[in-house]
Tab-separated table of C-alpha atoms and ligand atoms in Angstrom:
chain	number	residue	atom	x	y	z
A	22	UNK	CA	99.252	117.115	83.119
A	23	UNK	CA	102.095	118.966	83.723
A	24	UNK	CA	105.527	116.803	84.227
A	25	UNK	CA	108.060	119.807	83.328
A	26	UNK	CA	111.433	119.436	85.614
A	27	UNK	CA	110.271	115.841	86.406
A	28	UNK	CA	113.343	113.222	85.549
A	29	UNK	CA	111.705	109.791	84.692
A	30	UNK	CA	113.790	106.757	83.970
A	31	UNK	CA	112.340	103.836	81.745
A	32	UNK	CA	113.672	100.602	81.531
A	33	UNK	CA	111.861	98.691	78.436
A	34	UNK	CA	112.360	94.898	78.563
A	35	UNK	CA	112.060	92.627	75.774
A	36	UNK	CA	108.743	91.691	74.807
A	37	UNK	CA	106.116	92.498	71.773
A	38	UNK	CA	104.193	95.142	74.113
A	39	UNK	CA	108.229	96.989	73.913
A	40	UNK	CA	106.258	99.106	70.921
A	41	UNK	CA	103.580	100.881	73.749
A	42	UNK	CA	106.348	101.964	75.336
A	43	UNK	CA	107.541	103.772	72.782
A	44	UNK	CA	104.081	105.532	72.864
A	45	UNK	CA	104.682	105.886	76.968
A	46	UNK	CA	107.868	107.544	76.171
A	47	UNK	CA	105.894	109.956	73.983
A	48	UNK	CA	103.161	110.733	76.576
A	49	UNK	CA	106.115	111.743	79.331
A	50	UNK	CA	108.046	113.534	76.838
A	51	UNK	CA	104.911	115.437	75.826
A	52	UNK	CA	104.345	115.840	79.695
A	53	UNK	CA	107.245	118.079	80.275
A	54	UNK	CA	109.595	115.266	81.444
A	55	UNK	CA	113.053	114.274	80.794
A	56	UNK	CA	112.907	111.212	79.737
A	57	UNK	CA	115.829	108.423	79.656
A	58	UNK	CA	115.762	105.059	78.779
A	59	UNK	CA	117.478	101.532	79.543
A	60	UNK	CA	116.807	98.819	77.655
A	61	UNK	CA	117.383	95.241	77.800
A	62	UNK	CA	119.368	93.389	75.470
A	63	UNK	CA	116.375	91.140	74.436
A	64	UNK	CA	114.228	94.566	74.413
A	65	UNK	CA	116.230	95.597	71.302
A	66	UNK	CA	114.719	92.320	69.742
A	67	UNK	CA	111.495	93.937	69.870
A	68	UNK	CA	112.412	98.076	69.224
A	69	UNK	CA	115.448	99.205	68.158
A	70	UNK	CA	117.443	102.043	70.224
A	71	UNK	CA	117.244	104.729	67.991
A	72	UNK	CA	113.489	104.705	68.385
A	73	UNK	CA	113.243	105.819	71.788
A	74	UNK	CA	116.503	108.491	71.654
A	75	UNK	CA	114.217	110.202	68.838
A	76	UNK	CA	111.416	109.935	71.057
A	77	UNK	CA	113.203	110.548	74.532
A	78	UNK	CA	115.972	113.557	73.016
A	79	UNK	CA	118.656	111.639	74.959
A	80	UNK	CA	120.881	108.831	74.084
A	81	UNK	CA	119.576	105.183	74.748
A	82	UNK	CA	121.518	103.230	77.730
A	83	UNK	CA	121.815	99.721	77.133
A	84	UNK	CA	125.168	98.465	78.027
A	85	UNK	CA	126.724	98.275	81.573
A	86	UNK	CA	129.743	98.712	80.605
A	87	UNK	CA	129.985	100.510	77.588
A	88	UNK	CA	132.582	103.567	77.629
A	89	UNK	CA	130.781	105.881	75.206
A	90	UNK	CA	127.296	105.398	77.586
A	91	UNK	CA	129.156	105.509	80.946
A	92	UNK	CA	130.606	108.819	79.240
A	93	UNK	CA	127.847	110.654	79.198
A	94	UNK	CA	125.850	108.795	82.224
A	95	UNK	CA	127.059	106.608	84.312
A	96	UNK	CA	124.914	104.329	85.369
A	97	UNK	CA	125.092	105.128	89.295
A	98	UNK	CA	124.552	108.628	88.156
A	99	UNK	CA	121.403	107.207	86.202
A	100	UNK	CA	119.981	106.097	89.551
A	101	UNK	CA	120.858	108.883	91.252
A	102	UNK	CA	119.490	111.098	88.577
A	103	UNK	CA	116.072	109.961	88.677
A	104	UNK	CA	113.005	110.178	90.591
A	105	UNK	CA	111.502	107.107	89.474
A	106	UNK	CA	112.073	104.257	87.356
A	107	UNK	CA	109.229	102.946	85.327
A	108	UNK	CA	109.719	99.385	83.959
A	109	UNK	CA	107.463	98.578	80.878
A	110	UNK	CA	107.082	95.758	79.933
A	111	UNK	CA	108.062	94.177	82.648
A	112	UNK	CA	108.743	90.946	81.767
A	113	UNK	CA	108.660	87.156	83.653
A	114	UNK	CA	112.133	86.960	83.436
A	115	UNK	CA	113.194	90.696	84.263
A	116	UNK	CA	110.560	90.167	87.256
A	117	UNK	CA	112.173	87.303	88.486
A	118	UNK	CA	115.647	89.085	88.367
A	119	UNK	CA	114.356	92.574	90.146
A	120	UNK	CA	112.919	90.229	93.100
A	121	UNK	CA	116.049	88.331	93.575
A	122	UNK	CA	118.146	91.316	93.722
A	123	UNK	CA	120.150	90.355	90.843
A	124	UNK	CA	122.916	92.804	88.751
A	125	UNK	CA	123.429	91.126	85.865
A	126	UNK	CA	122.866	94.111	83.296
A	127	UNK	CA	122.448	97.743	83.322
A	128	UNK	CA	118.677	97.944	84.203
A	129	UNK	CA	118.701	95.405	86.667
A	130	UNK	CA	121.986	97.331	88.413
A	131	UNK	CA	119.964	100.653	87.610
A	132	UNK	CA	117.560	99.255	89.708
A	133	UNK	CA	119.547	98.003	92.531
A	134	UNK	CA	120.795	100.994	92.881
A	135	UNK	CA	117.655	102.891	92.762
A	136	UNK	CA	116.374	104.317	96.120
A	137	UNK	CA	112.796	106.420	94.400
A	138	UNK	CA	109.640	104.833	93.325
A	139	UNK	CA	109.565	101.964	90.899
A	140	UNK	CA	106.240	101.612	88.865
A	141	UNK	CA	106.164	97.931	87.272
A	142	UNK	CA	104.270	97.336	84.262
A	143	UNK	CA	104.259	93.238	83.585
A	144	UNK	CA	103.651	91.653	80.216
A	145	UNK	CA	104.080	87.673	79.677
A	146	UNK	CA	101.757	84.778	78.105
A	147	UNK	CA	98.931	84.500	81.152
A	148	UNK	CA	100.147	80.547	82.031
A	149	UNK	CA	104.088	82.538	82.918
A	150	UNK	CA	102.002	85.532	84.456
A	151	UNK	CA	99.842	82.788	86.660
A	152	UNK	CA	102.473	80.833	87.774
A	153	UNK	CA	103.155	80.357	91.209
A	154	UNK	CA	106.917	81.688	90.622
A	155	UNK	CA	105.837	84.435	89.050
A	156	UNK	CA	103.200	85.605	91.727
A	157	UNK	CA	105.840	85.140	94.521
A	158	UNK	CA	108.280	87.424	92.679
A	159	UNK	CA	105.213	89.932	92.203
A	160	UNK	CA	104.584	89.418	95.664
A	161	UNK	CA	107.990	89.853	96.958
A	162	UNK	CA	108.318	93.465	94.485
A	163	UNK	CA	104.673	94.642	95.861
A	164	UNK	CA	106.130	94.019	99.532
A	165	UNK	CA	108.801	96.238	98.558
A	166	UNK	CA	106.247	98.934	97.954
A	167	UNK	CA	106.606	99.091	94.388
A	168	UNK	CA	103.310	100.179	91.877
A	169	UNK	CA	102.962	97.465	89.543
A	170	UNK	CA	100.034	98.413	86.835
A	171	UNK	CA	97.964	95.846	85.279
A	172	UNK	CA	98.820	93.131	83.481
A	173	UNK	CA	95.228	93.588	81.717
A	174	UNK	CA	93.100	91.280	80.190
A	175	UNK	CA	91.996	89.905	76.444
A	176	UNK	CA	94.137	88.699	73.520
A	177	UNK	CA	97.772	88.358	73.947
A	178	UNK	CA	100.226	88.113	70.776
A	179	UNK	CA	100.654	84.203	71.329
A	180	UNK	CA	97.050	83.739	70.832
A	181	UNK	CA	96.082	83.143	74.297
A	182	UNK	CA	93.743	85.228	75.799
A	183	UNK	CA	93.363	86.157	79.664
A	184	UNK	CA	95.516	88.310	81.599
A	185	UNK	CA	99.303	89.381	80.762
A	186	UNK	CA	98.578	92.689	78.976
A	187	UNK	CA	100.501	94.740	79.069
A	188	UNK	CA	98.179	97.782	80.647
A	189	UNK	CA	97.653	100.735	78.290
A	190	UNK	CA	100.185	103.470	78.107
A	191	UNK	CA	97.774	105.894	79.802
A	192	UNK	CA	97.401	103.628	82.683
A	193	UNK	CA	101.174	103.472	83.419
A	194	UNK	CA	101.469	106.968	82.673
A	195	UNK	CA	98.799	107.694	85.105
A	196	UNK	CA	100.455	105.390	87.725
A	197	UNK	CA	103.623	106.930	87.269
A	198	UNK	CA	101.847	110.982	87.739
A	199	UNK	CA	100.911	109.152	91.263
A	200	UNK	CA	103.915	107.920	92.309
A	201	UNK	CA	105.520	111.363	91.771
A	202	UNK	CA	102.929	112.984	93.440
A	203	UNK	CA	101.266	114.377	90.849
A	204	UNK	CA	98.120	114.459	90.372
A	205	UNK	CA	96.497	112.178	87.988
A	206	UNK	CA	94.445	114.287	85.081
A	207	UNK	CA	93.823	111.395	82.828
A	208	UNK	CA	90.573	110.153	83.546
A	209	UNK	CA	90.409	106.212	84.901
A	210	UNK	CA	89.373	103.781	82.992
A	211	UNK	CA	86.113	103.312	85.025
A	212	UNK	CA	85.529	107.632	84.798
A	213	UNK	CA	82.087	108.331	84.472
A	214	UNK	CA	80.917	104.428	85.380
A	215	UNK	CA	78.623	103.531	88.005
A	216	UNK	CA	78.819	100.404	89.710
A	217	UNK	CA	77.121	98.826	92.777
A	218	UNK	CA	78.763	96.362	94.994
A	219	UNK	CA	76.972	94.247	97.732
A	220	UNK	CA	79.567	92.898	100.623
A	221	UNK	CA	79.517	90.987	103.642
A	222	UNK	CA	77.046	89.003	105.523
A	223	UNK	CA	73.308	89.744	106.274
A	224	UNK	CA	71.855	88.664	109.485
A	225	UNK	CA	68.190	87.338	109.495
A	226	UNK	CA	66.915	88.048	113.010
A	227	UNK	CA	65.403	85.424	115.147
A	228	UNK	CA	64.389	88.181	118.169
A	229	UNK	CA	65.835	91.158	119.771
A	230	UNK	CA	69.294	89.273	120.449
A	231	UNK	CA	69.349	86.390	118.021
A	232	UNK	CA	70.129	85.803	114.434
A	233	UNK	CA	71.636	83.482	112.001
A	234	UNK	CA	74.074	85.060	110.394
A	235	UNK	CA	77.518	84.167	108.371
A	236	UNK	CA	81.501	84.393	108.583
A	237	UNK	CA	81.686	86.531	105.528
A	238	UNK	CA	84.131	89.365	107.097
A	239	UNK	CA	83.401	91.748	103.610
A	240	UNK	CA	86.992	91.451	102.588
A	241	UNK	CA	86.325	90.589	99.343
A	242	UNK	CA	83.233	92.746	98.589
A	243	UNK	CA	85.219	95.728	100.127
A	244	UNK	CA	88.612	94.940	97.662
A	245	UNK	CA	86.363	95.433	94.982
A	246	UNK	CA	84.810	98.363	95.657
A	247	UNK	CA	88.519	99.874	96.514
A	248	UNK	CA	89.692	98.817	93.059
A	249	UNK	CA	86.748	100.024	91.056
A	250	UNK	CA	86.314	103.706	92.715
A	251	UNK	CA	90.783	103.396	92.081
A	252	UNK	CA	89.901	103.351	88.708
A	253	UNK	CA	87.392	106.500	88.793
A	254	UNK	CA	84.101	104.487	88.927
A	255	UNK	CA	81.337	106.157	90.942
A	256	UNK	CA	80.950	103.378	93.758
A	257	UNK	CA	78.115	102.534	96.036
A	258	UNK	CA	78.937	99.833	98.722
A	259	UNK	CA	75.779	97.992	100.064
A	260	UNK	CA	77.410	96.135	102.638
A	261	UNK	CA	76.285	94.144	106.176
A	262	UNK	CA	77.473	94.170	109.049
A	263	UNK	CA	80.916	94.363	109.388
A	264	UNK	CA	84.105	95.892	111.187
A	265	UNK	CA	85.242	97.188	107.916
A	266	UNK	CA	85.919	101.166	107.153
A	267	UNK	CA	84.794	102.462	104.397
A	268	UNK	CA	87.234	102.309	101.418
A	269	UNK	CA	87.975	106.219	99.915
A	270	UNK	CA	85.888	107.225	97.574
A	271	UNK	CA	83.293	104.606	98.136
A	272	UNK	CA	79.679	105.771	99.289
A	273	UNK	CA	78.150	102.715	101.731
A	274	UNK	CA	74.947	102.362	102.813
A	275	UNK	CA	74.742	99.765	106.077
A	276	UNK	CA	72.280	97.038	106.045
A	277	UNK	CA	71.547	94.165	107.914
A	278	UNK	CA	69.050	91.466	106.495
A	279	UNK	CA	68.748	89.962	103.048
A	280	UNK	CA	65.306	92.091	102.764
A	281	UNK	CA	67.213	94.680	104.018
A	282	UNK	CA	70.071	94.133	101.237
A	283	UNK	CA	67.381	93.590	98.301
A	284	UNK	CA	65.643	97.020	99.374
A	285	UNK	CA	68.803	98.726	98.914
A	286	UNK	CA	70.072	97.168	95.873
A	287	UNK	CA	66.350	98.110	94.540
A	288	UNK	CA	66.323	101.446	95.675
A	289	UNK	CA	69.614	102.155	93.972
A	290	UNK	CA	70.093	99.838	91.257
A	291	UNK	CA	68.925	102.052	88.397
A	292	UNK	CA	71.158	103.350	85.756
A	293	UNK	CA	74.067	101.192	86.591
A	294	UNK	CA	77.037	100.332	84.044
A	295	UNK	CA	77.982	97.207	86.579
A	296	UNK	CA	76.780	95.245	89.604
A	297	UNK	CA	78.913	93.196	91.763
A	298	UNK	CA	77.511	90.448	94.216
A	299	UNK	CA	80.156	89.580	96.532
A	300	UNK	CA	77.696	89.210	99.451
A	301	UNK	CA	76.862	86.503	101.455
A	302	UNK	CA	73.410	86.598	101.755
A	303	UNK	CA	71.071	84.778	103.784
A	304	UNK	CA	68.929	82.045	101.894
A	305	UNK	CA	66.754	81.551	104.706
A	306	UNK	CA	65.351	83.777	107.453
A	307	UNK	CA	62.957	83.087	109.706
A	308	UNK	CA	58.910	83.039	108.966
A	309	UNK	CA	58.401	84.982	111.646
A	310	UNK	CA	60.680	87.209	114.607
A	311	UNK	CA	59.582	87.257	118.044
A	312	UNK	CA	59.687	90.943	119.610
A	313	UNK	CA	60.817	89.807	122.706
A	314	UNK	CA	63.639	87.110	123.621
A	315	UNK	CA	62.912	83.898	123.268
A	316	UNK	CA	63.066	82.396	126.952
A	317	UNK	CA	64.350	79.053	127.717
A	318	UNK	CA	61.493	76.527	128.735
A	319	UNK	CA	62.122	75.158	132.506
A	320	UNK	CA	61.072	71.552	130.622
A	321	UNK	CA	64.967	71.557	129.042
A	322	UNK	CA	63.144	71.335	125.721
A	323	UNK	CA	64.833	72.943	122.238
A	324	UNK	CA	63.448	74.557	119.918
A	325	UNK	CA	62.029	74.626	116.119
A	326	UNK	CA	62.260	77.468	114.255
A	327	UNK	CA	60.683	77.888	110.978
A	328	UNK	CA	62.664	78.989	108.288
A	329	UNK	CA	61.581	80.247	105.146
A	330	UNK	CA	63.328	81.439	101.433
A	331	UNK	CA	65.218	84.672	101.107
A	332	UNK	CA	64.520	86.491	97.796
A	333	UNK	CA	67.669	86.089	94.893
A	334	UNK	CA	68.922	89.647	95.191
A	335	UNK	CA	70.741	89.132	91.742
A	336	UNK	CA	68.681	86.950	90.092
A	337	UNK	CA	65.917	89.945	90.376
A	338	UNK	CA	68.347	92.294	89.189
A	339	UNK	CA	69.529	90.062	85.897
A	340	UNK	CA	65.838	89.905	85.504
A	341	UNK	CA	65.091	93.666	84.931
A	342	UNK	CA	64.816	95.054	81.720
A	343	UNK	CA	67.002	97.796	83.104
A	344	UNK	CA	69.936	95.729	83.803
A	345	UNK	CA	73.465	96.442	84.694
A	346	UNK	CA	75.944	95.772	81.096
A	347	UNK	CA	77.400	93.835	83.420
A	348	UNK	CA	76.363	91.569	86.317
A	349	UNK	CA	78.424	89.727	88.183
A	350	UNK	CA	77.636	87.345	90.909
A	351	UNK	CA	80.019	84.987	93.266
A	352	UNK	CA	79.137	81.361	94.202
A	353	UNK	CA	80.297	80.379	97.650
A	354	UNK	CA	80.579	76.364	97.264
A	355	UNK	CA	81.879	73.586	99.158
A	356	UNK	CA	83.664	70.737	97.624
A	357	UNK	CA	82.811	68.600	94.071
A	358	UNK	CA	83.665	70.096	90.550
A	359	UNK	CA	84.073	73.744	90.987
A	360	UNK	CA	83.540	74.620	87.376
A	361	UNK	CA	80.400	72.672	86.751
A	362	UNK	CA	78.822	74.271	89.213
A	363	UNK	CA	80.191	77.813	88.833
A	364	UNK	CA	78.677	76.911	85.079
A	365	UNK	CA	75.813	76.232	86.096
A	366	UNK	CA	75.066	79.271	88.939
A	367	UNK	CA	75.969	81.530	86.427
A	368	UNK	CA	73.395	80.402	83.828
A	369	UNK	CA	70.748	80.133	86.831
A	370	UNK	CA	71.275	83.473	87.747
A	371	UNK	CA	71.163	85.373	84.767
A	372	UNK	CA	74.666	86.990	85.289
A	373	UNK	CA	77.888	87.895	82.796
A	374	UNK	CA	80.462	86.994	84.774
A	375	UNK	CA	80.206	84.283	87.775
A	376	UNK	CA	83.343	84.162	90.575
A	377	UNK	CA	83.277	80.956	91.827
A	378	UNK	CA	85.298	80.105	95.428
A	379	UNK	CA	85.845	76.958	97.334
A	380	UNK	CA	85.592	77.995	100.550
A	381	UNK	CA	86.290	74.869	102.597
A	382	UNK	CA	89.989	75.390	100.242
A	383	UNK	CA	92.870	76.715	102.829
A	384	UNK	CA	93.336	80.206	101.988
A	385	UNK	CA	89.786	80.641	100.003
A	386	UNK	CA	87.005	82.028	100.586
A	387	UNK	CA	85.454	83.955	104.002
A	388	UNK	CA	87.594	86.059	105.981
A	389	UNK	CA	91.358	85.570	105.375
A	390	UNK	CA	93.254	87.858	103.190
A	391	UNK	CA	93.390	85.501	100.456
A	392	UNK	CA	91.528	83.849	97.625
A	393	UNK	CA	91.660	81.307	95.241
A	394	UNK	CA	88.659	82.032	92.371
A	395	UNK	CA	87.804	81.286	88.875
A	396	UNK	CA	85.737	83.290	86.735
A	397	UNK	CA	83.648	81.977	84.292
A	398	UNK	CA	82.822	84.160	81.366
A	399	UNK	CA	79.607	84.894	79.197
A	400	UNK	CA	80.728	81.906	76.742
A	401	UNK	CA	81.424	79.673	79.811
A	402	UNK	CA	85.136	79.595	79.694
A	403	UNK	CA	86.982	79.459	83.177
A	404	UNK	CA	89.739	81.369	83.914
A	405	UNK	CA	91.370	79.843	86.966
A	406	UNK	CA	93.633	82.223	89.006
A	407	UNK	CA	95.993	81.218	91.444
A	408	UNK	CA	95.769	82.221	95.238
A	409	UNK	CA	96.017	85.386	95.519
A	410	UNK	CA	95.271	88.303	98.252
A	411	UNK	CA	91.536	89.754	97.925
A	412	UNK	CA	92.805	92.883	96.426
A	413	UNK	CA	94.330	90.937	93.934
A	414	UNK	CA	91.492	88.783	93.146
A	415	UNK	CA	90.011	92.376	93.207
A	416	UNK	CA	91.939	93.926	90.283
A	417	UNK	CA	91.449	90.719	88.355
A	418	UNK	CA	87.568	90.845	88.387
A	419	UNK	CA	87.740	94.354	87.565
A	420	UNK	CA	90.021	93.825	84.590
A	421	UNK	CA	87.161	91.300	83.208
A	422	UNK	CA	84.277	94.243	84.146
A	423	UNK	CA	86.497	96.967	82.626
A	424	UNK	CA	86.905	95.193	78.978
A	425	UNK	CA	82.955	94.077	79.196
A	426	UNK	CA	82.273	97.214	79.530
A	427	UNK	CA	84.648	98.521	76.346
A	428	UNK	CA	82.704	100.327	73.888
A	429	UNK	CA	83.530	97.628	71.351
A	430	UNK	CA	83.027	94.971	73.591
B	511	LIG	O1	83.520	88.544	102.833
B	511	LIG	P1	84.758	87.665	102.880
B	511	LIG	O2	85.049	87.174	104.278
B	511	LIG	O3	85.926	88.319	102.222
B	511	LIG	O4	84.435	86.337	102.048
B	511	LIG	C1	84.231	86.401	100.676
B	511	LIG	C2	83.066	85.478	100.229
B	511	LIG	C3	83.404	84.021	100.496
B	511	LIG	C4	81.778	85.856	100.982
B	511	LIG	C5	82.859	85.752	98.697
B	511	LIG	O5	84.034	85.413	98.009
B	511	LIG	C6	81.682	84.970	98.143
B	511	LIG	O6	81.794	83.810	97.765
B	511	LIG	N1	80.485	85.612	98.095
B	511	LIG	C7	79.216	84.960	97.685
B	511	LIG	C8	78.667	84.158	98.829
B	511	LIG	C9	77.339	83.531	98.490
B	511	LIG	O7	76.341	83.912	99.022
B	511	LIG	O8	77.379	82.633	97.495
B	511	LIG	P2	76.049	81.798	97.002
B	511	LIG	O9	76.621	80.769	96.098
B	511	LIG	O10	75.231	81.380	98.135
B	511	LIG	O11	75.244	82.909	96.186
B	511	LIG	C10	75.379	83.095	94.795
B	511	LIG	C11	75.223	84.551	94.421
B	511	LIG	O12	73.872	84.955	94.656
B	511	LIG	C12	76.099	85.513	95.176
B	511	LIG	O13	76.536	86.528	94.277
B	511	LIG	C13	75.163	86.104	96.233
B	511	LIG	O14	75.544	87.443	96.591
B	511	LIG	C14	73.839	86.095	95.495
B	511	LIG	N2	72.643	85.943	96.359
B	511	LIG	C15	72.482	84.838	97.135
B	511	LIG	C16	71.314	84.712	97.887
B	511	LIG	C17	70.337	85.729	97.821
B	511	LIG	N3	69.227	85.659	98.539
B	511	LIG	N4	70.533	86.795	97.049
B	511	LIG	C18	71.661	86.920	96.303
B	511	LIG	O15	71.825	87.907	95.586
């Protein structure tokens, strides 16, 4: 990866994950880049100065007003100068004040006075990254068109574990290449991972021009094959019908029926590192399809139509000896104690992860934009997210898939 020439700017706010961006600093250094960085008052808490002038060759700006800094940089000129800003860790706080527009020290002016591409790399305790404050500000900085990278998942310094992460150095570094236009060398963390992802509705024909069918759009299925071939895994959509294209990268094979779906999931299933069920699949289908349409009686009489099972498309695949590391299936429920029964479908089917949505919530479930989920883990614990959109709710699930499938975990 070749940087040379390329002028980043990194503002380091203060929290513990301050120390991987000293390592960060190294990695754009070692690029070819020239390197400056702002830090935060509180980020000094965490790192002192002196350790990111060794690492960066240049002096450390962390004043706004501070004659010897201005001096050598001012800190228009330190906006002006650079082609982007990367801000790691990000933190709640420093979030809050880059969404509001606020000036109220020398990487927050930096910022505002900033025109290039930001890359955002958040870091909090998971409760301040979930909150609903916190997601609007994210939100609001995403609208803005700004990269923000991660937070990731697992064990945070306060003891809590779930997602605030800061992501790995290589990941913002990465990000970073991309926003500059450069192109990314590092492999993703997904490289060289094969995953399988069913989407969308199936339609189980009743004849030639009938069928019961569902309002799964594929919105959700479809975010999560975008994020996982994003991070370098080799993707294969199975999806039904849907008005959907094809997210890059992703290979699709079409379907219609469940049969259909379980034929294609069988056929390719193999040698798989993960398997994601976002599909709504038909339970029932009828016993038997009539060839030609089914013509309306002149008595005025309706009709019966027999329906029988489906087969469990991922309850056959956590059944093979052969299985995916990790499987994980959805649950599409309606009403009563989401979390008992997410529990529960995740133990009946066999799988590692469960995503569990209410879909007669506002905002939830089939075909908006949005999602509100929880995710209940091998060990049964819930981790409930907030609403968020589908490629959100994407990222998240991938976050879970990507540390299951960790070497050491
Ligand atoms: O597509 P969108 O409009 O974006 O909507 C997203 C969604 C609501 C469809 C999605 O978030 C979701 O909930 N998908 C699962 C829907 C569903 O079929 O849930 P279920 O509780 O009936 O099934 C449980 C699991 O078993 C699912 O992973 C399902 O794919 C799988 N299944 C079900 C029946 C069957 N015959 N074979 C299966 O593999």
């Amino acid at each position: 990866m070749d940087l040379t020439g390329r002028r980043i700017l990194l503002g380091v706010s203060g929290g513990i994950a301050a120390y991987k961006s000293a390592e960060l600093a190294r990695l754009f250094v070692k690029a070819g880049a020239d390197v400056r960085v702002m830090m935060t008052r509180a980020a000094q808490e965490f790192v002192g100065a002196a350790t990111f002038a060794a690492l960066s060759g240049n002096l450390v700006a962390t004043e706004l007003f501070d004659a010897q800094q201005e001096a050598q940089i001012g800190h228009i000129e330190m906006a002006d100068n650079a082609q982007v800003i990367v801000l790691a860790p990000a933190t709640a706080n420093l979030l809050a004040r880059l969404a509001h527009g606020l000036a109220d020290d020398l990487v927050t002016t930096v910022y505002l006075a900033f025109t290039g591409p930001v890359v955002i790399a958040p870091a909090m305790n998971k409760n301040m990254w979930g909150h609903a404050a916190t997601q609007h500000n994210v939100e609001t900085l995403r609208a803005r068109g700004h990269v923000l990278v991660g937070p990731g998942d697992g064990e945070m310094a306060c003891g809590h574990v779930g997602v605030g992460r800061m992501s790995e150095p290589a990941q913002i570094f990465e990000a970073t290449c991309a926003a500059l236009g450069v192109a990314g060398e590092l492999p993703g963390e997904l490289t060289g991972r094969r995953v399988l992802v069913t989407a969308g509705s199936t339609r189980e024909a009743i004849d030639p021009v009938r069928f019961i069918g569902n309002r799964s759009s594929g919105k959700m299925g479809y975010a999560i094959a975008a994020e996982a071939a994003a991070r370098g895994a080799e993707v294969l959509l199975v999806s039904g019908p849907t008005a959907l294209a094809s997210p890059a990268g992703v290979t699709r094979i079409d379907v219609e029926s469940a049969s259909e779906m379980a034929e294609a999931v069988d056929a390719h299933i193999a040698d798989r590192d993960a398997a994601i069920f976002a599909a709504a699949v038909a339970d029932f289908t009828p016993t038997a399809r009539a060839d030609l349409k089914i013509k309306k009686g002149a008595d005025g009489q309706g009709m019966t139509l027999e329906l029988g099972r489906t087969r469990d498309i991922l309850a056959g695949v956590t059944a093979r000896a052969d299985r995916p590391r990790c499987v994980v299936g959805f649950a599409a429920e309606t009403g009563g104690d989401l979390a008992d029964k997410a529990r529960d479908k995740r133990r009946r089917k066999g799988c590692d992860l469960l995503v569990a949505n209410d879909v007669s919530e506002a905002g939830s479930g089939f075909a908006g934009d949005t999602n509100r989920v929880l995710i209940v883990g091998p060990d049964d614990t819930i981790d409930q997210l907030p609403l968020l959109t589908k490629p959100q709710v994407a990222a998240r699930i991938l976050d879970r898939i990507t540390t299951f499938l960790k070497p050491e975990a």
